[in-house]
């Protein structure tokens, strides 16, 4: 007589993961190894524009210096003091007057968002976001157990009247914005609206998080002062930045600039997460900022990306079906497209991949009810002629929608 074999119990996953969807951008990147695919999906900087010689020289300078062993040792959680001084100088030049002690170096700006969620968001707390918004921020806040509530937007970003009504109704822990060349829409919030948003969040005592990875990638028009540079911002606005778009994403370096009363909590959160960001990468970045001609490098990026943006925007009328609309960003990396009503871009994606072209369906960028007729295109990765070819392929897929 044989006894039934019982399977052992399966260890459980944490419940906090239950409502967090995988990023479609990460999944697409994993699928798009074929060189023939022209991908407009990932917001990837152009690798041929990395300052490879300058970065290599910076690491050499660190490793051949008398202090090389220090760069391989544990380090303070707050970050390399020289690097923070470089960042503080650049922020001050943009109107966000900063000192070394205002800054925390993070492992990419994504970690900055995670630390803010840890320090500011209790399970069940409300986070207000643009609709649509950066999808990895949605993941971050959902993982923290937040209830993410979308606020109505228009061509200038989040609507202040809708924001104030949502603050009164929801009593949020924080408001999250990408006000400059937004991911995914490419839109930029104008100066008068920025002042209004900062004033009303100050009046209601709500933290305001400004995610600004693209602010130095402007291709036309005049700069708009960041939220953190507005009057009344000092006590409640957190500014988050990244080296990924101006240097290289592989460095995994970012920073946050926060009010002094918040920084101790963020430092403790970072200690619990990783003790500190890579010491040698910080030291090399500090050398790069101190020795490279960063402004010439940025001018080169802007020139190249401007041409790529123009190539994509110029190709859109022929590629898209009648009735489509799209943004024409003044900077950043993205164009946001809306196809005629009734089209679901997620259903079009397999056909696009079969035609060796890729985009990101727009539904993933919404915290609320998604507009499934939308999609995001990134123009920075490919040269203009490659963009033209990719848009022609996309046009064959979209024809007849």
Short mmCIF file of C-alpha atoms in Angstrom, two decimals:
data_model
loop_
_atom_site.label_atom_id
_atom_site.label_comp_id
_atom_site.label_asym_id
_atom_site.label_seq_id
_atom_site.Cartn_x
_atom_site.Cartn_y
_atom_site.Cartn_z
CA UNK A 1 0.00 0.00 0.00
CA UNK A 2 1.55 3.26 -1.13
CA UNK A 3 1.17 6.40 0.87
CA UNK A 4 0.21 9.61 -0.88
CA UNK A 5 3.14 11.94 -1.33
CA UNK A 6 2.32 15.39 -0.03
CA UNK A 7 4.02 18.39 -1.58
CA UNK A 8 5.84 20.58 0.93
CA UNK A 9 4.28 23.97 1.63
CA UNK A 10 5.41 26.77 -0.67
CA UNK A 11 6.94 29.86 1.01
CA UNK A 12 4.85 32.95 0.43
CA UNK A 13 5.76 36.27 -1.18
CA UNK A 14 5.21 39.54 0.63
CA UNK A 15 1.73 40.96 0.07
CA UNK A 16 3.16 44.35 -0.86
CA UNK A 17 4.18 42.91 -4.26
CA UNK A 18 0.65 41.83 -5.12
CA UNK A 19 -0.43 45.11 -6.72
CA UNK A 20 2.86 46.04 -8.38
CA UNK A 21 3.05 45.28 -12.10
CA UNK A 22 6.27 44.55 -13.94
CA UNK A 23 7.63 47.38 -16.09
CA UNK A 24 6.80 46.83 -19.78
CA UNK A 25 9.86 48.91 -20.70
CA UNK A 26 12.19 46.51 -18.84
CA UNK A 27 10.43 43.55 -20.45
CA UNK A 28 10.78 45.07 -23.91
CA UNK A 29 14.48 45.75 -23.34
CA UNK A 30 14.95 42.08 -22.49
CA UNK A 31 13.22 41.04 -25.72
CA UNK A 32 14.91 43.47 -28.07
CA UNK A 33 18.37 41.98 -28.46
CA UNK A 34 17.91 41.53 -32.19
CA UNK A 35 20.02 44.17 -33.95
CA UNK A 36 17.44 44.56 -36.72
CA UNK A 37 14.83 45.89 -34.28
CA UNK A 38 14.52 49.67 -34.17
CA UNK A 39 13.32 50.33 -30.65
CA UNK A 40 11.65 53.56 -29.62
CA UNK A 41 10.64 51.88 -26.35
CA UNK A 42 13.35 52.50 -23.76
CA UNK A 43 14.36 56.01 -22.75
CA UNK A 44 17.99 55.21 -23.49
CA UNK A 45 20.72 57.80 -23.99
CA UNK A 46 22.77 57.32 -27.15
CA UNK A 47 25.84 55.23 -26.20
CA UNK A 48 27.99 56.74 -28.96
CA UNK A 49 27.57 60.10 -27.21
CA UNK A 50 28.93 58.93 -23.86
CA UNK A 51 32.16 60.69 -22.91
CA UNK A 52 33.99 57.37 -22.80
CA UNK A 53 37.48 58.87 -22.86
CA UNK A 54 36.62 61.33 -20.11
CA UNK A 55 35.01 58.69 -17.89
CA UNK A 56 37.91 56.28 -18.44
CA UNK A 57 40.38 59.03 -17.54
CA UNK A 58 38.39 59.84 -14.39
CA UNK A 59 38.54 56.24 -13.15
CA UNK A 60 42.27 56.11 -13.97
CA UNK A 61 42.83 59.30 -12.00
CA UNK A 62 41.05 57.84 -8.98
CA UNK A 63 42.78 54.46 -9.10
CA UNK A 64 46.25 55.91 -9.65
CA UNK A 65 45.91 58.61 -7.01
CA UNK A 66 47.53 58.36 -3.54
CA UNK A 67 43.99 57.95 -2.16
CA UNK A 68 43.00 55.03 -4.39
CA UNK A 69 42.46 52.64 -1.50
CA UNK A 70 40.06 55.10 0.11
CA UNK A 71 37.96 54.96 -3.05
CA UNK A 72 37.61 51.20 -2.54
CA UNK A 73 36.57 51.47 1.12
CA UNK A 74 33.24 51.93 2.88
CA UNK A 75 32.17 55.58 2.88
CA UNK A 76 29.66 57.95 4.51
CA UNK A 77 26.02 57.40 3.61
CA UNK A 78 25.52 61.01 2.53
CA UNK A 79 27.97 60.62 -0.35
CA UNK A 80 31.33 61.83 -1.62
CA UNK A 81 31.76 65.40 -0.39
CA UNK A 82 33.55 66.56 -3.53
CA UNK A 83 30.80 65.15 -5.74
CA UNK A 84 28.11 66.80 -3.64
CA UNK A 85 29.99 70.09 -3.95
CA UNK A 86 29.99 69.73 -7.77
CA UNK A 87 26.27 68.99 -7.81
CA UNK A 88 25.52 71.84 -5.39
CA UNK A 89 27.33 74.24 -7.71
CA UNK A 90 25.34 73.11 -10.75
CA UNK A 91 22.04 73.33 -8.87
CA UNK A 92 22.89 76.78 -7.54
CA UNK A 93 23.59 77.94 -11.09
CA UNK A 94 20.01 76.89 -11.96
CA UNK A 95 18.51 78.95 -9.14
CA UNK A 96 18.40 76.22 -6.48
CA UNK A 97 20.95 77.66 -4.08
CA UNK A 98 22.49 74.62 -2.42
CA UNK A 99 25.30 73.53 -0.15
CA UNK A 100 26.95 70.16 0.28
CA UNK A 101 24.80 69.52 3.34
CA UNK A 102 21.56 69.88 1.35
CA UNK A 103 22.33 66.80 -0.75
CA UNK A 104 22.25 63.02 -0.54
CA UNK A 105 23.91 60.94 -3.27
CA UNK A 106 21.80 57.97 -4.37
CA UNK A 107 22.20 54.90 -6.57
CA UNK A 108 20.37 56.52 -9.46
CA UNK A 109 17.37 58.80 -9.15
CA UNK A 110 15.15 55.73 -8.88
CA UNK A 111 16.66 55.00 -5.46
CA UNK A 112 15.92 58.59 -4.46
CA UNK A 113 12.23 57.94 -5.13
CA UNK A 114 12.40 54.71 -3.13
CA UNK A 115 13.98 56.51 -0.17
CA UNK A 116 11.33 59.22 -0.30
CA UNK A 117 8.60 56.60 -0.36
CA UNK A 118 10.20 54.91 2.65
CA UNK A 119 10.51 58.15 4.62
CA UNK A 120 7.24 59.83 3.69
CA UNK A 121 4.65 57.21 2.69
CA UNK A 122 2.94 54.89 5.16
CA UNK A 123 0.85 51.96 3.84
CA UNK A 124 -2.49 53.34 2.71
CA UNK A 125 -1.24 56.92 2.37
CA UNK A 126 -2.13 58.84 -0.77
CA UNK A 127 0.35 60.00 -3.40
CA UNK A 128 -0.94 62.41 -6.05
CA UNK A 129 0.54 62.11 -9.55
CA UNK A 130 0.06 63.47 -13.03
CA UNK A 131 -2.11 61.43 -15.37
CA UNK A 132 -0.14 59.91 -17.10
CA UNK A 133 3.16 59.77 -15.19
CA UNK A 134 6.53 57.98 -14.98
CA UNK A 135 5.72 54.29 -14.65
CA UNK A 136 8.70 53.36 -12.42
CA UNK A 137 7.52 55.98 -9.94
CA UNK A 138 4.14 54.25 -9.92
CA UNK A 139 5.91 50.98 -9.12
CA UNK A 140 7.87 52.63 -6.32
CA UNK A 141 4.85 54.17 -4.61
CA UNK A 142 2.73 51.05 -5.05
CA UNK A 143 5.49 48.93 -3.49
CA UNK A 144 5.42 51.27 -0.48
CA UNK A 145 1.72 50.50 -0.08
CA UNK A 146 0.52 53.91 -1.22
CA UNK A 147 -2.80 54.60 -2.85
CA UNK A 148 -1.74 56.45 -5.99
CA UNK A 149 -4.35 58.95 -7.15
CA UNK A 150 -4.15 60.66 -10.55
CA UNK A 151 -4.79 64.39 -10.92
CA UNK A 152 -6.14 65.84 -14.16
CA UNK A 153 -3.56 67.29 -16.55
CA UNK A 154 -3.65 69.37 -19.71
CA UNK A 155 -1.05 70.51 -22.23
CA UNK A 156 0.81 72.40 -19.48
CA UNK A 157 0.92 69.52 -16.99
CA UNK A 158 -0.97 69.06 -13.73
CA UNK A 159 -3.96 71.38 -13.36
CA UNK A 160 -3.60 73.49 -10.16
CA UNK A 161 -7.35 73.68 -9.52
CA UNK A 162 -7.67 69.91 -9.83
CA UNK A 163 -4.61 69.51 -7.59
CA UNK A 164 -6.05 71.70 -4.85
CA UNK A 165 -9.36 69.84 -4.97
CA UNK A 166 -7.50 66.50 -4.74
CA UNK A 167 -5.41 67.74 -1.79
CA UNK A 168 -8.56 68.79 0.09
CA UNK A 169 -10.29 65.50 -0.70
CA UNK A 170 -7.43 63.01 -0.29
CA UNK A 171 -5.07 64.64 2.25
CA UNK A 172 -2.00 63.18 0.48
CA UNK A 173 1.42 62.40 1.91
CA UNK A 174 3.08 63.90 -1.15
CA UNK A 175 2.63 65.17 -4.69
CA UNK A 176 4.94 63.75 -7.37
CA UNK A 177 5.69 65.67 -10.58
CA UNK A 178 8.01 65.49 -13.58
CA UNK A 179 7.47 69.12 -14.62
CA UNK A 180 10.23 69.50 -17.23
CA UNK A 181 10.07 67.43 -20.45
CA UNK A 182 7.88 64.95 -18.62
CA UNK A 183 8.13 61.20 -18.92
CA UNK A 184 6.04 60.04 -20.78
CA UNK A 185 4.44 63.10 -22.42
CA UNK A 186 7.42 65.40 -23.05
CA UNK A 187 5.39 68.36 -21.73
CA UNK A 188 6.84 71.20 -19.66
CA UNK A 189 4.93 73.05 -16.95
CA UNK A 190 5.14 76.84 -17.47
CA UNK A 191 6.58 79.19 -14.86
CA UNK A 192 3.30 80.68 -13.64
CA UNK A 193 1.80 77.24 -13.03
CA UNK A 194 4.95 76.09 -11.20
CA UNK A 195 4.66 79.05 -8.83
CA UNK A 196 1.00 78.22 -8.23
CA UNK A 197 1.68 74.52 -7.53
CA UNK A 198 4.49 75.34 -5.09
CA UNK A 199 2.36 77.93 -3.31
CA UNK A 200 -0.68 75.70 -2.87
CA UNK A 201 1.34 72.68 -1.66
CA UNK A 202 3.09 74.98 0.83
CA UNK A 203 -0.25 76.35 1.97
CA UNK A 204 -1.63 72.85 2.59
CA UNK A 205 1.58 71.49 4.14
CA UNK A 206 2.15 68.75 1.54
CA UNK A 207 5.52 67.46 0.38
CA UNK A 208 6.21 68.15 -3.29
CA UNK A 209 8.68 65.87 -5.11
CA UNK A 210 10.19 67.25 -8.32
CA UNK A 211 11.75 64.54 -10.50
CA UNK A 212 14.11 66.31 -12.91
CA UNK A 213 16.30 63.91 -14.92
CA UNK A 214 15.90 65.79 -18.22
CA UNK A 215 16.09 69.46 -17.22
CA UNK A 216 19.50 70.10 -18.84
CA UNK A 217 18.41 68.59 -22.17
CA UNK A 218 16.59 71.59 -23.67
CA UNK A 219 16.56 71.93 -27.47
CA UNK A 220 14.52 75.10 -27.95
CA UNK A 221 13.01 77.92 -25.91
CA UNK A 222 14.08 79.49 -22.65
CA UNK A 223 14.82 77.59 -19.46
CA UNK A 224 12.06 77.48 -16.85
CA UNK A 225 13.13 77.65 -13.21
CA UNK A 226 12.64 74.34 -11.37
CA UNK A 227 9.93 73.92 -8.75
CA UNK A 228 12.67 73.88 -6.11
CA UNK A 229 13.75 77.39 -7.20
CA UNK A 230 10.28 78.91 -6.74
CA UNK A 231 9.48 81.22 -3.80
CA UNK A 232 8.25 79.21 -0.82
CA UNK A 233 9.88 75.96 -1.99
CA UNK A 234 12.61 75.61 0.63
CA UNK A 235 10.56 73.98 3.36
CA UNK A 236 8.66 71.30 1.43
CA UNK A 237 10.03 70.72 -2.11
CA UNK A 238 12.42 67.82 -2.76
CA UNK A 239 14.42 67.97 -6.00
CA UNK A 240 15.61 64.67 -7.51
CA UNK A 241 18.26 64.48 -10.24
CA UNK A 242 20.35 61.97 -12.15
CA UNK A 243 23.69 61.53 -13.87
CA UNK A 244 22.13 59.01 -16.26
CA UNK A 245 21.08 61.48 -18.94
CA UNK A 246 24.08 63.84 -18.79
CA UNK A 247 26.88 61.32 -18.15
CA UNK A 248 25.92 57.62 -18.40
CA UNK A 249 23.20 55.45 -16.83
CA UNK A 250 25.69 52.67 -16.05
CA UNK A 251 27.20 54.84 -13.33
CA UNK A 252 23.92 54.46 -11.37
CA UNK A 253 24.36 57.82 -9.70
CA UNK A 254 21.70 60.30 -8.73
CA UNK A 255 20.98 62.75 -5.95
CA UNK A 256 18.24 64.38 -3.99
CA UNK A 257 18.15 67.89 -2.57
CA UNK A 258 15.86 68.07 0.45
CA UNK A 259 14.94 70.37 3.34
CA UNK A 260 17.22 69.93 6.35
CA UNK A 261 14.49 68.44 8.54
CA UNK A 262 13.93 65.62 6.03
CA UNK A 263 17.53 64.65 5.27
CA UNK A 264 18.19 62.68 8.50
CA UNK A 265 15.24 60.39 7.81
CA UNK A 266 16.34 59.87 4.20
CA UNK A 267 19.88 59.09 5.37
CA UNK A 268 18.60 56.41 7.75
CA UNK A 269 16.46 54.96 4.95
CA UNK A 270 19.52 54.78 2.71
CA UNK A 271 21.63 53.17 5.41
CA UNK A 272 19.01 50.44 5.64
CA UNK A 273 18.94 50.05 1.85
CA UNK A 274 22.62 49.91 0.87
CA UNK A 275 24.80 51.73 3.46
CA UNK A 276 26.11 54.01 0.71
CA UNK A 277 26.37 54.37 -3.05
CA UNK A 278 29.47 52.94 -4.78
CA UNK A 279 32.47 54.87 -3.45
CA UNK A 280 34.63 54.49 -6.54
CA UNK A 281 31.84 55.51 -8.91
CA UNK A 282 31.22 58.65 -6.87
CA UNK A 283 34.92 59.51 -6.80
CA UNK A 284 35.20 59.05 -10.56
CA UNK A 285 32.12 61.17 -11.18
CA UNK A 286 33.56 63.93 -9.01
CA UNK A 287 36.79 63.86 -11.06
CA UNK A 288 34.82 63.84 -14.33
CA UNK A 289 32.80 66.88 -13.30
CA UNK A 290 36.00 68.63 -12.23
CA UNK A 291 38.16 67.86 -15.28
CA UNK A 292 35.86 67.27 -18.26
CA UNK A 293 34.37 70.09 -20.31
CA UNK A 294 30.86 69.22 -19.17
CA UNK A 295 29.19 72.19 -20.87
CA UNK A 296 30.69 71.27 -24.26
CA UNK A 297 29.58 67.67 -23.68
CA UNK A 298 26.04 68.84 -22.90
CA UNK A 299 26.00 71.08 -25.97
CA UNK A 300 26.95 68.05 -28.07
CA UNK A 301 24.11 66.02 -26.54
CA UNK A 302 21.59 68.80 -27.14
CA UNK A 303 22.63 69.20 -30.78
CA UNK A 304 22.42 65.48 -31.50
CA UNK A 305 19.16 64.95 -29.65
CA UNK A 306 17.55 68.01 -31.25
CA UNK A 307 18.18 66.50 -34.68
CA UNK A 308 16.76 63.17 -33.55
CA UNK A 309 13.66 64.80 -32.08
CA UNK A 310 13.14 66.71 -35.32
CA UNK A 311 13.52 63.52 -37.38
CA UNK A 312 10.82 61.79 -35.33
CA UNK A 313 8.41 64.72 -35.26
CA UNK A 314 8.84 65.28 -39.00
CA UNK A 315 8.01 61.61 -39.68
CA UNK A 316 4.89 61.48 -37.52
CA UNK A 317 2.33 62.94 -39.98
CA UNK A 318 3.08 60.25 -42.56
CA UNK A 319 3.36 57.42 -40.03
CA UNK A 320 0.23 58.02 -37.97
CA UNK A 321 -3.39 57.49 -39.03
CA UNK A 322 -5.71 60.44 -39.54
CA UNK A 323 -7.04 61.85 -36.30
CA UNK A 324 -3.86 61.16 -34.31
CA UNK A 325 -2.31 63.78 -32.05
CA UNK A 326 1.19 64.07 -30.58
CA UNK A 327 3.43 66.28 -28.48
CA UNK A 328 6.42 68.23 -29.82
CA UNK A 329 8.70 68.46 -26.77
CA UNK A 330 11.11 71.34 -26.18
CA UNK A 331 13.60 68.87 -24.69
CA UNK A 332 14.01 65.54 -22.98
CA UNK A 333 13.60 62.16 -24.65
CA UNK A 334 9.95 61.44 -25.42
CA UNK A 335 7.07 62.05 -27.80
CA UNK A 336 3.57 61.10 -26.62
CA UNK A 337 1.12 59.93 -29.27
CA UNK A 338 -2.63 59.41 -29.18
CA UNK A 339 -4.19 57.36 -31.95
CA UNK A 340 -7.86 57.68 -32.96
CA UNK A 341 -10.36 56.56 -30.33
CA UNK A 342 -11.00 52.86 -30.21
CA UNK A 343 -7.42 51.80 -30.96
CA UNK A 344 -5.64 49.77 -28.26
CA UNK A 345 -1.90 50.22 -28.72
CA UNK A 346 -1.14 47.11 -26.62
CA UNK A 347 -2.85 45.06 -29.32
CA UNK A 348 -0.70 46.75 -31.98
CA UNK A 349 2.60 46.02 -30.24
CA UNK A 350 2.97 42.36 -31.41
CA UNK A 351 2.47 43.53 -35.00
CA UNK A 352 5.08 46.24 -34.49
CA UNK A 353 7.58 43.75 -33.08
CA UNK A 354 6.96 41.48 -36.08
CA UNK A 355 7.86 44.49 -38.26
CA UNK A 356 11.06 45.00 -36.21
CA UNK A 357 10.00 48.22 -34.53
CA UNK A 358 9.00 48.80 -30.90
CA UNK A 359 7.18 51.36 -28.75
CA UNK A 360 5.66 51.41 -25.27
CA UNK A 361 1.86 51.19 -25.06
CA UNK A 362 0.57 54.08 -22.99
CA UNK A 363 -1.72 52.24 -20.55
CA UNK A 364 1.12 51.46 -18.11
CA UNK A 365 1.72 55.14 -17.42
CA UNK A 366 -1.71 55.73 -15.88
CA UNK A 367 -2.51 55.41 -12.19
CA UNK A 368 -6.24 55.55 -12.94
CA UNK A 369 -8.29 54.57 -15.97
CA UNK A 370 -5.82 54.34 -18.86
CA UNK A 371 -6.18 55.86 -22.28
CA UNK A 372 -5.37 52.76 -24.31
CA UNK A 373 -5.03 54.69 -27.56
CA UNK A 374 -1.77 56.26 -26.37
CA UNK A 375 1.87 55.26 -26.84
CA UNK A 376 5.31 56.59 -25.94
CA UNK A 377 8.16 56.99 -28.42
CA UNK A 378 11.76 57.76 -27.41
CA UNK A 379 13.92 59.50 -30.02
CA UNK A 380 17.35 59.70 -28.34
CA UNK A 381 18.81 56.26 -29.03
CA UNK A 382 18.96 56.29 -32.83
CA UNK A 383 20.44 58.60 -35.46
CA UNK A 384 18.00 60.51 -37.72
CA UNK A 385 18.24 58.11 -40.66
CA UNK A 386 17.54 55.14 -38.41
CA UNK A 387 14.60 57.00 -36.86
CA UNK A 388 13.19 57.64 -40.35
CA UNK A 389 13.41 53.93 -41.16
CA UNK A 390 11.80 52.96 -37.86
CA UNK A 391 8.96 55.42 -38.32
CA UNK A 392 8.36 54.05 -41.82
CA UNK A 393 8.06 50.56 -40.31
CA UNK A 394 5.70 51.87 -37.65
CA UNK A 395 3.63 53.52 -40.35
CA UNK A 396 3.02 50.19 -42.05
CA UNK A 397 1.79 48.77 -38.74
CA UNK A 398 -0.50 51.71 -37.98
CA UNK A 399 -1.91 52.09 -41.47
CA UNK A 400 -5.59 51.35 -41.40
CA UNK A 401 -6.12 52.09 -37.68
#
